[in-house]
Amino acid sequence: MFRLLRQSFVSLLVSVVVGCSVIAFLIQSLNPRFYQNNVADDNRKHQVNTSKSQIIQVIVNEKGQDLSDKVRILCWVMTSPANHETKALAVKETWGPRCNVLLFMSSTNDTKLPTVGLPVGEGRDALWGKTREAFRYVWERYQDEVDWILKADDDTYVIVENLRYFLSGFNTSEPLYFGHKFKAIVKNGFFSGGAGYALSKEATRRFVTIGYHNASLCRKDHGGAEDVEMANCMEKLNVSAMDTRDSQGRGRFFPFGVNFHYFPGEIYADVHWYWNAIYYPPTQGRNCCSDSTISFHYIHPRTMYILDLFFYQIRPFGLVDNRPAIPEPPPDVNLTAPRWFAPPKPTTPTPSVSKR
């Protein structure tokens, strides 16, 4: 009898201990969930009209904020009515608001995006005209508010912080412009329009106040290839087309998506027009791109959101940015390097057929 009572008491004691443990576990589990749900609900109430501040706050620390104040960049994006609600919208919801000023240049006014409706047509034959009018519009309204002017397409993805970091080593009072350099057509090379290019304040001043009105310096009609015409104009205005690679020779501005530059395939003359056109020798694989890469081109709107996710939200824990406060100068900072030419593709000898 005593043994039975003792067993019953032990069983009761075990049950009480287990029950208390379960209750304690539930309390600990539910409290954080309740707190997180309340925080999430509270955050959702404040999401309206805060997208720009949220985008910036995700990545800015004291160093980044300091550059944002000191290296003020106006980004104007070349777009068209057909792309206002797709490509241009993706720019607006990803990298665009990280610029100090963001403008969308189109041929019509769109209050939703919004856009600046310029007095130009649409299509490839109107790109130079749109570029002329966009730089004039920007200079006349923002010359005292910004230091650098970036032109990008609506399918260009730009890492604005890296652009600021790169430009922080240069003086905007000097006649300079930057991008992905091609060696064809223009003596000093020209920058890919799709990869985007940045003009210093002095380069922009010369373009708008001198070149815009002088047909002997800058083409006055709206025809011609935008990036080539800009290069012709910059050259005649004595604006230097700078090397934008990092100190290891890795590119920063890219005229294609990352896949092309990481996996370029055979690098021989005449295999792809790109190898015949680029000014500096290419790099590939993990060495394809600088750790301060600035832009990629031909980026689908959905891919823009994915790139933003990987660049600004997903972060490996413990990584430390060891880059110097000012980037080391590019290999051809004095613009004396010879142009690079792709080697010819090796010919495969035709196997001889023996005669019997």
Coordinates of N, CA and C in Angstrom, one line a residue, residues 128 177 182 184-192 197 207 217-218 225-239 241:
W128 N 19.5 61.2 -79.1 CA 20.5 62.3 -78.9 C 19.7 63.6 -78.6
Y177 N 34.4 63.2 -67.7 CA 33.2 62.3 -67.6 C 33.6 60.9 -67.6
F182 N 34.6 52.6 -75.0 CA 34.8 52.0 -76.3 C 35.8 52.8 -77.1
A184 N 36.1 52.7 -80.6 CA 35.8 53.0 -82.0 C 35.2 54.4 -82.2
I185 N 35.3 54.9 -83.4 CA 34.6 56.1 -83.9 C 35.2 57.4 -83.4
V186 N 35.3 57.6 -82.1 CA 35.8 58.8 -81.6 C 37.3 58.6 -81.1
K187 N 38.1 59.6 -81.4 CA 39.5 59.5 -81.2 C 39.8 59.1 -79.7
N188 N 39.2 59.8 -78.8 CA 39.5 59.6 -77.4 C 38.6 58.5 -76.7
G189 N 37.8 57.9 -77.6 CA 36.9 56.8 -77.1 C 35.5 57.4 -76.7
F190 N 34.5 56.6 -76.6 CA 33.2 57.0 -76.2 C 32.7 56.1 -75.1
F191 N 31.7 56.6 -74.4 CA 31.1 55.8 -73.3 C 29.8 55.2 -73.7
S192 N 29.6 53.9 -73.3 CA 28.3 53.2 -73.6 C 27.2 54.0 -73.0
Y197 N 26.6 57.1 -68.0 CA 27.8 57.9 -67.9 C 27.6 59.1 -67.0
F207 N 28.9 71.7 -71.8 CA 28.0 71.1 -72.8 C 26.8 72.1 -73.0
L217 N 30.5 72.3 -82.6 CA 31.0 71.5 -81.5 C 30.1 70.3 -81.1
C218 N 28.9 70.6 -81.1 CA 27.9 69.5 -80.8 C 26.7 69.5 -81.8
A225 N 23.7 58.7 -83.1 CA 23.8 57.8 -81.9 C 24.1 58.6 -80.7
E226 N 23.3 58.5 -79.7 CA 23.4 59.4 -78.5 C 24.8 59.3 -77.8
D227 N 25.3 58.1 -77.6 CA 26.6 58.0 -76.9 C 27.8 58.5 -77.7
V228 N 27.7 58.2 -79.0 CA 28.8 58.7 -79.9 C 28.7 60.2 -80.1
E229 N 27.5 60.8 -80.2 CA 27.4 62.2 -80.4 C 27.9 63.0 -79.1
M230 N 27.6 62.4 -77.9 CA 28.0 63.0 -76.7 C 29.6 63.0 -76.6
A231 N 30.2 61.9 -77.1 CA 31.6 61.8 -77.0 C 32.3 62.8 -78.0
N232 N 31.7 62.9 -79.2 CA 32.2 63.9 -80.1 C 32.2 65.3 -79.5
C233 N 31.1 65.6 -78.9 CA 30.9 66.9 -78.2 C 31.9 67.1 -77.1
M234 N 32.0 66.1 -76.2 CA 32.9 66.2 -75.1 C 34.4 66.4 -75.6
E235 N 34.7 65.7 -76.6 CA 36.1 65.8 -77.1 C 36.4 67.2 -77.6
K236 N 35.4 67.8 -78.3 CA 35.6 69.1 -78.9 C 35.6 70.2 -77.8
L237 N 34.9 69.9 -76.7 CA 34.9 70.8 -75.5 C 36.0 70.5 -74.5
N238 N 37.0 69.7 -74.9 CA 38.1 69.3 -74.1 C 37.7 68.7 -72.7
V239 N 36.8 67.9 -72.8 CA 36.3 67.1 -71.6 C 37.0 65.7 -71.7
A241 N 37.7 61.8 -71.3 CA 37.0 60.6 -71.1 C 37.8 59.7 -70.2

